[in-house]
PDB file of C-alpha atoms and ligand atoms in Angstrom:
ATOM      1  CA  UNK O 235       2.474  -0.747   4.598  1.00 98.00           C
ATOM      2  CA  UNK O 236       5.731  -1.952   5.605  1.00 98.00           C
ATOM      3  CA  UNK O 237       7.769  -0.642   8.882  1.00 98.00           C
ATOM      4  CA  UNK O 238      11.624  -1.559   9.042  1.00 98.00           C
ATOM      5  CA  UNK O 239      13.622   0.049  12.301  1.00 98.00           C
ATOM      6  CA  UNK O 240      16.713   1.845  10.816  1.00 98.00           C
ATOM      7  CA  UNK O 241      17.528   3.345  14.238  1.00 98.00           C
ATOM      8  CA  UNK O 242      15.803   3.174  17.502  1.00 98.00           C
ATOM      9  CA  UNK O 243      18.451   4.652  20.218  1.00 98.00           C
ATOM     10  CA  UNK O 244      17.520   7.920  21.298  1.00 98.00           C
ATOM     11  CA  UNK O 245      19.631  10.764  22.212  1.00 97.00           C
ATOM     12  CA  UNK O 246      23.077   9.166  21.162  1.00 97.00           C
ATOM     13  CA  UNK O 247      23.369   5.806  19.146  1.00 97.00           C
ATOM     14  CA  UNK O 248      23.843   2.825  21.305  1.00 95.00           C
ATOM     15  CA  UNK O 249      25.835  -0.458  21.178  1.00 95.00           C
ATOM     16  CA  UNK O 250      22.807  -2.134  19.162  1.00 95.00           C
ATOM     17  CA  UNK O 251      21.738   0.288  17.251  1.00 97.00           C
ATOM     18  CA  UNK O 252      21.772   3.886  15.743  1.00 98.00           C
ATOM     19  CA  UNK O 253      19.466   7.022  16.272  1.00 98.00           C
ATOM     20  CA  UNK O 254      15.841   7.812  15.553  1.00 98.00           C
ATOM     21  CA  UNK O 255      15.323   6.343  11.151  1.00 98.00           C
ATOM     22  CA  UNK O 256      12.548   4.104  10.170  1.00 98.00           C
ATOM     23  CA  UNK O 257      12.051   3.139   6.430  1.00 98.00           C
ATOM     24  CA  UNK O 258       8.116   3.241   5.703  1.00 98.00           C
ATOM     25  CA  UNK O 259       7.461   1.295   2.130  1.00 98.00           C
ATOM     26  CA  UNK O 260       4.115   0.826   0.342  1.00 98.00           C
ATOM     27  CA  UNK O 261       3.355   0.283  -3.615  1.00 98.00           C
ATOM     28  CA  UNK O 262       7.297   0.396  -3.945  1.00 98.00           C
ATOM     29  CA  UNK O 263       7.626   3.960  -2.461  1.00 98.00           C
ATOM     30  CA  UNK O 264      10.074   4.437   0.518  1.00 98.00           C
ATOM     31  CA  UNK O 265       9.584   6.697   3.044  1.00 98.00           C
ATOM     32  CA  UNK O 266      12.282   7.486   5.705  1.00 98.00           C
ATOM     33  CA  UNK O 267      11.117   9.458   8.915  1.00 98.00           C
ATOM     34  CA  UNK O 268      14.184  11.105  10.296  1.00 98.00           C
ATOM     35  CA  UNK O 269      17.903   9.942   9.868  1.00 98.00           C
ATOM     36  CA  UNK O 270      19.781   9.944  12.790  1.00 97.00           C
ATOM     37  CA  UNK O 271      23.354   8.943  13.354  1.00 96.00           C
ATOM     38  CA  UNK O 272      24.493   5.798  12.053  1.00 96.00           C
ATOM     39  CA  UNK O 273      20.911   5.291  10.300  1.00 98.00           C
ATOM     40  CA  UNK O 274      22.501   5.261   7.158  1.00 98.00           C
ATOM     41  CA  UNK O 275      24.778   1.861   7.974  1.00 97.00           C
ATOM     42  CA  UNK O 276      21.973   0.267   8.657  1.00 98.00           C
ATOM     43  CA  UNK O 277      19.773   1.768   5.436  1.00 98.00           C
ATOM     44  CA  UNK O 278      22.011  -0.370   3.322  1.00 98.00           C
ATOM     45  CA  UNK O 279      20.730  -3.730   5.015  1.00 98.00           C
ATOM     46  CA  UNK O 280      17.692  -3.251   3.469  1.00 98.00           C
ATOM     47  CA  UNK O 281      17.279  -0.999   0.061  1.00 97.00           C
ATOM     48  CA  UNK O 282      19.978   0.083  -2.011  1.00 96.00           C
ATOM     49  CA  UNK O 283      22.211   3.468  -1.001  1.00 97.00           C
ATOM     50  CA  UNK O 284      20.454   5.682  -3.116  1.00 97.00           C
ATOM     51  CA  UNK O 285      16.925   4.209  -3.341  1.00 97.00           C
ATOM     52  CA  UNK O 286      15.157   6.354  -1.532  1.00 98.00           C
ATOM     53  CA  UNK O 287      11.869   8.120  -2.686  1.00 98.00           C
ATOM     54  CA  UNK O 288      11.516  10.310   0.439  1.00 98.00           C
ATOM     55  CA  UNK O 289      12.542  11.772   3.561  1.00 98.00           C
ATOM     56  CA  UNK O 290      10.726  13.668   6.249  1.00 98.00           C
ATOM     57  CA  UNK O 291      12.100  14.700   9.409  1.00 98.00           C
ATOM     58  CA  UNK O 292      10.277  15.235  13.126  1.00 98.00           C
ATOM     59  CA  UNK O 293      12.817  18.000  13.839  1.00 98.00           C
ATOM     60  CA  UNK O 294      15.883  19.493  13.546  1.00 98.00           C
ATOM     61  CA  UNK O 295      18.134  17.495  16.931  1.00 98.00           C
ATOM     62  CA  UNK O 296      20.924  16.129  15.526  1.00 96.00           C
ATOM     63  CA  UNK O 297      19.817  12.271  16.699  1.00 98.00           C
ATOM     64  CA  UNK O 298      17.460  12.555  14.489  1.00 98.00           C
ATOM     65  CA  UNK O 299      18.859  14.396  11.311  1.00 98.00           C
ATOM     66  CA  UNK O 300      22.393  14.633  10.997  1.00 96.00           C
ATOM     67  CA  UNK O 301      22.859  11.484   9.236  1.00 98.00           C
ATOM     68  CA  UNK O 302      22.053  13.315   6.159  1.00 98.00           C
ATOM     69  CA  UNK O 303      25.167  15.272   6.236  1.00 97.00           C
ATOM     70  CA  UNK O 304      27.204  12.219   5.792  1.00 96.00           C
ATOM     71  CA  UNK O 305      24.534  10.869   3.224  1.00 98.00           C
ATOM     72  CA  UNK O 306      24.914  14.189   1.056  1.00 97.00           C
ATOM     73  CA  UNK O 307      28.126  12.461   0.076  1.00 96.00           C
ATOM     74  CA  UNK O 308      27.005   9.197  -0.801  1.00 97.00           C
ATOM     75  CA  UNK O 309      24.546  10.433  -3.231  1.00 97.00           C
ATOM     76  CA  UNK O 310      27.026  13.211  -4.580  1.00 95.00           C
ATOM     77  CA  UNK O 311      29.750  11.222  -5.110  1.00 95.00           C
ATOM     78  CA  UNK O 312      28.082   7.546  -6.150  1.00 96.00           C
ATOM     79  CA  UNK O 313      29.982   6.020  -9.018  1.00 96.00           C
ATOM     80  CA  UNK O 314      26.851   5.753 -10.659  1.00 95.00           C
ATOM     81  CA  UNK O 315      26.457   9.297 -10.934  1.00 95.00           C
ATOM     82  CA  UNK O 316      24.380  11.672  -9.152  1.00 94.00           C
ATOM     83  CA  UNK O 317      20.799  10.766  -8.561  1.00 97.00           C
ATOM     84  CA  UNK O 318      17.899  13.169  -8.939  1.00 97.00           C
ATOM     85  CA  UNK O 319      17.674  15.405  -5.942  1.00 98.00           C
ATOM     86  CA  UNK O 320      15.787  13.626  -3.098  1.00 98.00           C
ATOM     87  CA  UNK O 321      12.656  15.799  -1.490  1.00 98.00           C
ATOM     88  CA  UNK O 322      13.445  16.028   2.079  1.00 98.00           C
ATOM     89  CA  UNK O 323      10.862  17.623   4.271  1.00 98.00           C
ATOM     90  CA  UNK O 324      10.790  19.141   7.640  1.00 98.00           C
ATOM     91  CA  UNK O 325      10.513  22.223  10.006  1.00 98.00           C
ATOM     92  CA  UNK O 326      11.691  25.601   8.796  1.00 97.00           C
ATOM     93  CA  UNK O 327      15.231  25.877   8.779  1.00 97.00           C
ATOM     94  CA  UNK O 328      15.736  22.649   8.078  1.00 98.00           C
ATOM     95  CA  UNK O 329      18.242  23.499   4.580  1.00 97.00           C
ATOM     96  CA  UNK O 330      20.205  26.184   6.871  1.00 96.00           C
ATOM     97  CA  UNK O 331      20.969  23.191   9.505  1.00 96.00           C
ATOM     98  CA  UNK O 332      21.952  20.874   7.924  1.00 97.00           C
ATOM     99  CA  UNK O 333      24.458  22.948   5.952  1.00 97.00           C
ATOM    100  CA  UNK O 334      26.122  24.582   8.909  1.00 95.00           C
ATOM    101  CA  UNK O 335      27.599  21.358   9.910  1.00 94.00           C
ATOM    102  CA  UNK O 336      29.971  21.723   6.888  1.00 94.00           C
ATOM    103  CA  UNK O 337      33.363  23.875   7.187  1.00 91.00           C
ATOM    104  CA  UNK O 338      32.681  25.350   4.700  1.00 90.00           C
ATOM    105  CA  UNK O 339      29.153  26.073   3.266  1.00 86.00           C
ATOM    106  CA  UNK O 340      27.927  23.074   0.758  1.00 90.00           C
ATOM    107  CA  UNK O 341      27.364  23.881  -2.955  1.00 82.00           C
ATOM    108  CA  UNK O 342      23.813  25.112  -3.660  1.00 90.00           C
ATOM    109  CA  UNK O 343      23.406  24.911  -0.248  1.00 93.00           C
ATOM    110  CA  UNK O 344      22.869  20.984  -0.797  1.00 96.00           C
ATOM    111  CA  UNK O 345      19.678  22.139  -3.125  1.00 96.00           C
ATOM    112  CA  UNK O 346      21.556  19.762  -5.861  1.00 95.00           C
ATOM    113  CA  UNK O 347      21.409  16.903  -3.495  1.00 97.00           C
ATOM    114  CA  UNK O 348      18.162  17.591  -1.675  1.00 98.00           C
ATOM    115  CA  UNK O 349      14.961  19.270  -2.586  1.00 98.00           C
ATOM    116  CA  UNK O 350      14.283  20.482   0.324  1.00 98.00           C
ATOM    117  CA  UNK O 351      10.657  20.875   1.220  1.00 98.00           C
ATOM    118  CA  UNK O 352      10.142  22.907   4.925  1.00 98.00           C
ATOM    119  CA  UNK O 353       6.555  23.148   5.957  1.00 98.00           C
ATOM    120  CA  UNK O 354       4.590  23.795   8.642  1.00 98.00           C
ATOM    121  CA  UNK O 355       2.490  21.046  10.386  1.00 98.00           C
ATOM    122  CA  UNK O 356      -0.810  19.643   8.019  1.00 98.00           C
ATOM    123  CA  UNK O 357      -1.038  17.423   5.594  1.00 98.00           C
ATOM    124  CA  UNK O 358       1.112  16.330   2.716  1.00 96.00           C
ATOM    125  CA  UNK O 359       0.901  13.935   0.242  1.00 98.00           C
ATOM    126  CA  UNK O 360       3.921  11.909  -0.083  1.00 98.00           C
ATOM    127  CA  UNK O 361       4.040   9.712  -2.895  1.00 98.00           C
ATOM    128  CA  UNK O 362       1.176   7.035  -1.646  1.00 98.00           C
ATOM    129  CA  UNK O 363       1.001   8.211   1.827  1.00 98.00           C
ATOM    130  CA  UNK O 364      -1.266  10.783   3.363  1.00 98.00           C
ATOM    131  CA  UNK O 365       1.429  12.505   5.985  1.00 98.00           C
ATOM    132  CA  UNK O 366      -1.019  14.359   8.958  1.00 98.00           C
ATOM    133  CA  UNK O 367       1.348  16.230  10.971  1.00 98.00           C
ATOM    134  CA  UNK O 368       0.964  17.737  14.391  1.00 98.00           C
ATOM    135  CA  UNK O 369       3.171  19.972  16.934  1.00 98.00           C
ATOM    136  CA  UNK O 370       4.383  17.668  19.324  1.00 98.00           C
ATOM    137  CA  UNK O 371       5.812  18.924  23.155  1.00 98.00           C
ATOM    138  CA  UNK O 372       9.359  19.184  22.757  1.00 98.00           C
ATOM    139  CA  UNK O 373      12.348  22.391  23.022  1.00 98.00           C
ATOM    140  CA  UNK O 374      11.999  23.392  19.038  1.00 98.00           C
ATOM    141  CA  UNK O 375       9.462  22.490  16.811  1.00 98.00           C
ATOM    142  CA  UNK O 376       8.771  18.878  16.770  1.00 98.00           C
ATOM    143  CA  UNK O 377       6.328  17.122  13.715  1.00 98.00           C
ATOM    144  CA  UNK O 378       4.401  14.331  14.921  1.00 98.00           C
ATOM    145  CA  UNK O 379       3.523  11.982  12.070  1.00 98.00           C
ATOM    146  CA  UNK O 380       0.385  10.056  10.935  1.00 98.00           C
ATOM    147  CA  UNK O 381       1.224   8.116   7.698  1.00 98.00           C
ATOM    148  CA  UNK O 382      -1.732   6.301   5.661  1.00 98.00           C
ATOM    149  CA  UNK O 383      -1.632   4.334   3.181  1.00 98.00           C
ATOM    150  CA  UNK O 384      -4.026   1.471   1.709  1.00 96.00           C
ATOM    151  CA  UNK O 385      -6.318   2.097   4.933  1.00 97.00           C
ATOM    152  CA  UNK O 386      -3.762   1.444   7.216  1.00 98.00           C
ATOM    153  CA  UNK O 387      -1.904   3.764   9.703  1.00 98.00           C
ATOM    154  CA  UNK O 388       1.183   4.397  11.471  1.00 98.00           C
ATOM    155  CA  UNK O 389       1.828   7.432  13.952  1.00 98.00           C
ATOM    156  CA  UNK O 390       5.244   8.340  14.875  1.00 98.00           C
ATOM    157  CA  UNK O 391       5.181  10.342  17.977  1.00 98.00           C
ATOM    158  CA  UNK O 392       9.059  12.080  17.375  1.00 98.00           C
ATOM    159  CA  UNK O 393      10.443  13.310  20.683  1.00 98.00           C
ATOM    160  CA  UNK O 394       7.500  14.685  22.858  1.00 98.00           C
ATOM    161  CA  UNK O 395       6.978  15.307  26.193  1.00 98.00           C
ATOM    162  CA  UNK O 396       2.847  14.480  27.299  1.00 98.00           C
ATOM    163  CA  UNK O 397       0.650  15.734  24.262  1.00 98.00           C
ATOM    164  CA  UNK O 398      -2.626  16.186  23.722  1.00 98.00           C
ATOM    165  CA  UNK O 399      -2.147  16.401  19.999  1.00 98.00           C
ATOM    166  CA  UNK O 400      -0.314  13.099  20.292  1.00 98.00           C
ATOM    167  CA  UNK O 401      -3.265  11.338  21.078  1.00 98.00           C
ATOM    168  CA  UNK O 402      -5.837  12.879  18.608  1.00 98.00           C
ATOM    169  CA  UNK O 403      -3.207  12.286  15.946  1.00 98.00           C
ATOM    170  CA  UNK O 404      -2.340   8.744  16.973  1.00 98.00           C
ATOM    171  CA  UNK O 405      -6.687   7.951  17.429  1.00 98.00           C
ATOM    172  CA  UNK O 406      -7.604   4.870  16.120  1.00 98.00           C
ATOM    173  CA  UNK O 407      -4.196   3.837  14.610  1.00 98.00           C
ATOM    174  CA  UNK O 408      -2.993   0.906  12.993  1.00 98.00           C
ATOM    175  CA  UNK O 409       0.894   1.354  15.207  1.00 98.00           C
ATOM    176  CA  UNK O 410       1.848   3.591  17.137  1.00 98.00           C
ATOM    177  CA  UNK O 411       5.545   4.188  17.515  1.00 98.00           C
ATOM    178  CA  UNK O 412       6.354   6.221  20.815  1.00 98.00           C
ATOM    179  CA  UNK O 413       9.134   7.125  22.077  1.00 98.00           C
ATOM    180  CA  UNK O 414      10.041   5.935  25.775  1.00 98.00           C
ATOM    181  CA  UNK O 415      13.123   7.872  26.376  1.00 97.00           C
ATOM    182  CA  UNK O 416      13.364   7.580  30.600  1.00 97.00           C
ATOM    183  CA  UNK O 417      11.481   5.554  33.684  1.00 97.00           C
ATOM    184  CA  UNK O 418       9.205   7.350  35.227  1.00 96.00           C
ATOM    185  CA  UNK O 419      10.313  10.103  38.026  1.00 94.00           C
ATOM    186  CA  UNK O 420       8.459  12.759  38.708  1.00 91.00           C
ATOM    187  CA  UNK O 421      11.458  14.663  39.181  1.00 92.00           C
ATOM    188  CA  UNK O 422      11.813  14.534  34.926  1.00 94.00           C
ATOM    189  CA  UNK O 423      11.588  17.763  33.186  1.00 94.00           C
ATOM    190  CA  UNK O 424       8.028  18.424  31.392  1.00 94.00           C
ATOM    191  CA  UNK O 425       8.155  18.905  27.870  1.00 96.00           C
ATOM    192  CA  UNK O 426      10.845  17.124  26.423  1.00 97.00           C
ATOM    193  CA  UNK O 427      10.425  13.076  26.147  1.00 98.00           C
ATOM    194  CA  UNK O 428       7.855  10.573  27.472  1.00 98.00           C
ATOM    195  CA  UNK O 429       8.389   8.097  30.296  1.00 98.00           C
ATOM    196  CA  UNK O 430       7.356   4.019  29.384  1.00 98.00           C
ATOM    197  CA  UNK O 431       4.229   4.866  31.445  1.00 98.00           C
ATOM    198  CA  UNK O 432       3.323   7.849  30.026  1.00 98.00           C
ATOM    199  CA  UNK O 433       3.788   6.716  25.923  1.00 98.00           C
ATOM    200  CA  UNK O 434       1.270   3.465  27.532  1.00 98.00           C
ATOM    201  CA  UNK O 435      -0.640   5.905  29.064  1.00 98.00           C
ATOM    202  CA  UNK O 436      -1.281   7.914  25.134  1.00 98.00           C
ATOM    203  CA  UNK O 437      -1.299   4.724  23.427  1.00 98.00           C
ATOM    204  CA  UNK O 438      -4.294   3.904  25.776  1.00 98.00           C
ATOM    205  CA  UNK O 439      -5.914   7.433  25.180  1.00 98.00           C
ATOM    206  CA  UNK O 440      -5.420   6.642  21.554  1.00 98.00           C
ATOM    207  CA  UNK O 441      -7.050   3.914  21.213  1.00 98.00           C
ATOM    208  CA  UNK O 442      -3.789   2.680  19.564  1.00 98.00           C
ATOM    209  CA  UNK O 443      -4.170  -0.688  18.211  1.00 98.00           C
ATOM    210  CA  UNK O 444      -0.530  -1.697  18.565  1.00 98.00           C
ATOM    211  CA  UNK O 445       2.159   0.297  20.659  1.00 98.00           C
ATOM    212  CA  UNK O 446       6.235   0.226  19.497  1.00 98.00           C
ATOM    213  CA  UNK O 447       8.256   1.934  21.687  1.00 98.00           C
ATOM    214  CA  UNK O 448      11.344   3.669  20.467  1.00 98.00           C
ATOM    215  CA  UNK O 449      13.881   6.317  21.467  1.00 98.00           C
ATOM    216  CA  UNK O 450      15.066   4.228  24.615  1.00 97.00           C
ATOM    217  CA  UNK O 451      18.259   5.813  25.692  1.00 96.00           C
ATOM    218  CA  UNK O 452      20.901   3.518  26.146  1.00 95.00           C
ATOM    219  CA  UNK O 453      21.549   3.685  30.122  1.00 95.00           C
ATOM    220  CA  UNK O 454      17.993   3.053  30.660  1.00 95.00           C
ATOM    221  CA  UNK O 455      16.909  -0.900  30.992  1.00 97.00           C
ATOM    222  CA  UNK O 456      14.549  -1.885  28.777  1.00 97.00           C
ATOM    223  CA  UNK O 457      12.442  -4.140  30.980  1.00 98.00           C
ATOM    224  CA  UNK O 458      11.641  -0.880  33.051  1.00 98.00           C
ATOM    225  CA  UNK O 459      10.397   1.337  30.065  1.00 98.00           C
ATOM    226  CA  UNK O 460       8.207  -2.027  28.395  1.00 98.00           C
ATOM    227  CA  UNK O 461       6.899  -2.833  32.032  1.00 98.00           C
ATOM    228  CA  UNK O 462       5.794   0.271  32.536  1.00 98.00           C
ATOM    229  CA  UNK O 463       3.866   0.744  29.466  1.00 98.00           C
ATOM    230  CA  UNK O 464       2.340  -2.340  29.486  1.00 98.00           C
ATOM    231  CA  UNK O 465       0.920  -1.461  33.252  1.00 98.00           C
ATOM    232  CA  UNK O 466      -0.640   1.192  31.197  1.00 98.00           C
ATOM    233  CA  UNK O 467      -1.659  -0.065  27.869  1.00 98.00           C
ATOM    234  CA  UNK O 468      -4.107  -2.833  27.761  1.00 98.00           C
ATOM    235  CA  UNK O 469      -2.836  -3.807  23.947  1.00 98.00           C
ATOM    236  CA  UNK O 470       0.017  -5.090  22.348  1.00 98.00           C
ATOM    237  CA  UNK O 471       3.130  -3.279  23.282  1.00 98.00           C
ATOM    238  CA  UNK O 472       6.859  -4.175  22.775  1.00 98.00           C
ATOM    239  CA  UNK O 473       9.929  -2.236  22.471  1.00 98.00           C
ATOM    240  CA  UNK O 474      11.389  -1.030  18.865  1.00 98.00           C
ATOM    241  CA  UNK O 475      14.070  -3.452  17.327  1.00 98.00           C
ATOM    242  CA  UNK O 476      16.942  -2.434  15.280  1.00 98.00           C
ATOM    243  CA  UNK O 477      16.825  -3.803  11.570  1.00 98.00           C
ATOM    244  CA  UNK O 478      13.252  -5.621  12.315  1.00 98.00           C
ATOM    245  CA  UNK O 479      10.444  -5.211   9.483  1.00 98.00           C
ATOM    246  CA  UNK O 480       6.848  -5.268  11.184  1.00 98.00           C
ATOM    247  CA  UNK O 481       3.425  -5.239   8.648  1.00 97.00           C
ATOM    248  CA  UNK O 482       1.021  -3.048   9.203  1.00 96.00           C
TER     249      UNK O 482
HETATM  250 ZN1  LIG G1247      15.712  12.545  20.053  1.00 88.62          ZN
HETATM  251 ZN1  LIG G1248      14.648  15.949  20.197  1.00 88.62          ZN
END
């Protein structure tokens, strides 16, 4: 299984990279959890515009979806004609969002561009990977995501406040990619994003092999978020890099 960091800014893109995508690829399949803005710039570094097998978003905030408005286009309007429609799964109401950010409403409500495919959290099997979902601690409803694939795993945490399902969904994992979106201050709101110490602190609960942290907002420093989760993480941790490819 192959990771590649589309977008690892939380919140609003920043100047290195754009919001919440990540391309997952194994036997040829591509994957893309969540498509935040700008993620689709930096899609076409690494697979063609339109090759995509896949996507599944954590939820419905626009840092993490909205890019597929702008994509709807691109696969619409591509010179070499319209591709198949592309399944596209996430929480209810995902179709109905993404088409009110139109002026006017979208043709087939985008159902010619994507097949749209809104569950509730399980298990789905997504081309070669086994997707385990879980509701994560955040506003609206948030997926959590365990992919597997040839006996390797990845969990993707979303946006998430401190989660008990977090850690039984991330147990035993191959990667875990957290977000980190603030230092830690008591003073933060509950149930809305993870401090650096806290994602260390699930990554340790875990028993995570590997900890990526992602979702760093950009007016935070970096050093902070990675110190603080390696204080609390006795693995391998390091913070989420725009465009790099890790192996799982
Ligand atoms: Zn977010
Ligand atoms: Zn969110």
């Amino acid at each position: 299984m192959k990771l590649t960091v589309l977008g690892c800014a939380g919140t609003f893109p920043g100047p290195d990279s754009p919001c919440s995508s990540y391309l997952v690829e194994h036997d040829g399949f591509r994957l893309v959890l969540d498509l935040g803005a700008g993620a689709v710039g930096q899609l076409q570094r690494h697979v063609g515009l339109l090759d995509l097998d896949a996507v599944y978003l954590s939820h419905l905030h626009a840092d993490h979806c909205l890019d597929l408005v702008g994509y709807s286009y691109a696969r619409q309007l591509h010179p070499d004609g319209a591709p198949p429609p592309l399944p596209v799964y996430g929480p209810a109401g995902t179709a109905a969002r993404l088409c009110a950010a139109f002026d006017s409403p979208p043709r087939n409500g985008l159902r010619d561009v994507y097949d749209f495919r809104e569950v509730p959290v399980g298990q789905q099997q997504i081309g070669p990977f086994t997707v385990t979902t879980a509701r994560m601690n955040h506003p609206v409803e948030c997926h959590g995501l365990r992919v597997e694939a040839g006996g390797r795993s990845l969990v993707y945490s979303g946006d998430t406040g401190e989660s008990e399902a977090l850690v039984e969904l991330a147990a035993d994992c191959d990667l875990l990619l957290c977000e980190a979106s603030w230092p830690d201050d008591p003073g933060r709101p509950a149930g809305v994003h993870l401090s650096g110490r806290q994602a260390g602190e699930h990554a340790e609960r875990a028993g995570a092999r590997r900890l990526l942290l992602t979702h760093l907002v950009a007016w935070t420093d970096p050093d902070v978020i990675l110190g603080e989760a390696r204080g609390a993480f006795g693995g391998p941790a390091e913070l989420a890099r725009c465009g790099q490819a890790y192996e799982l």
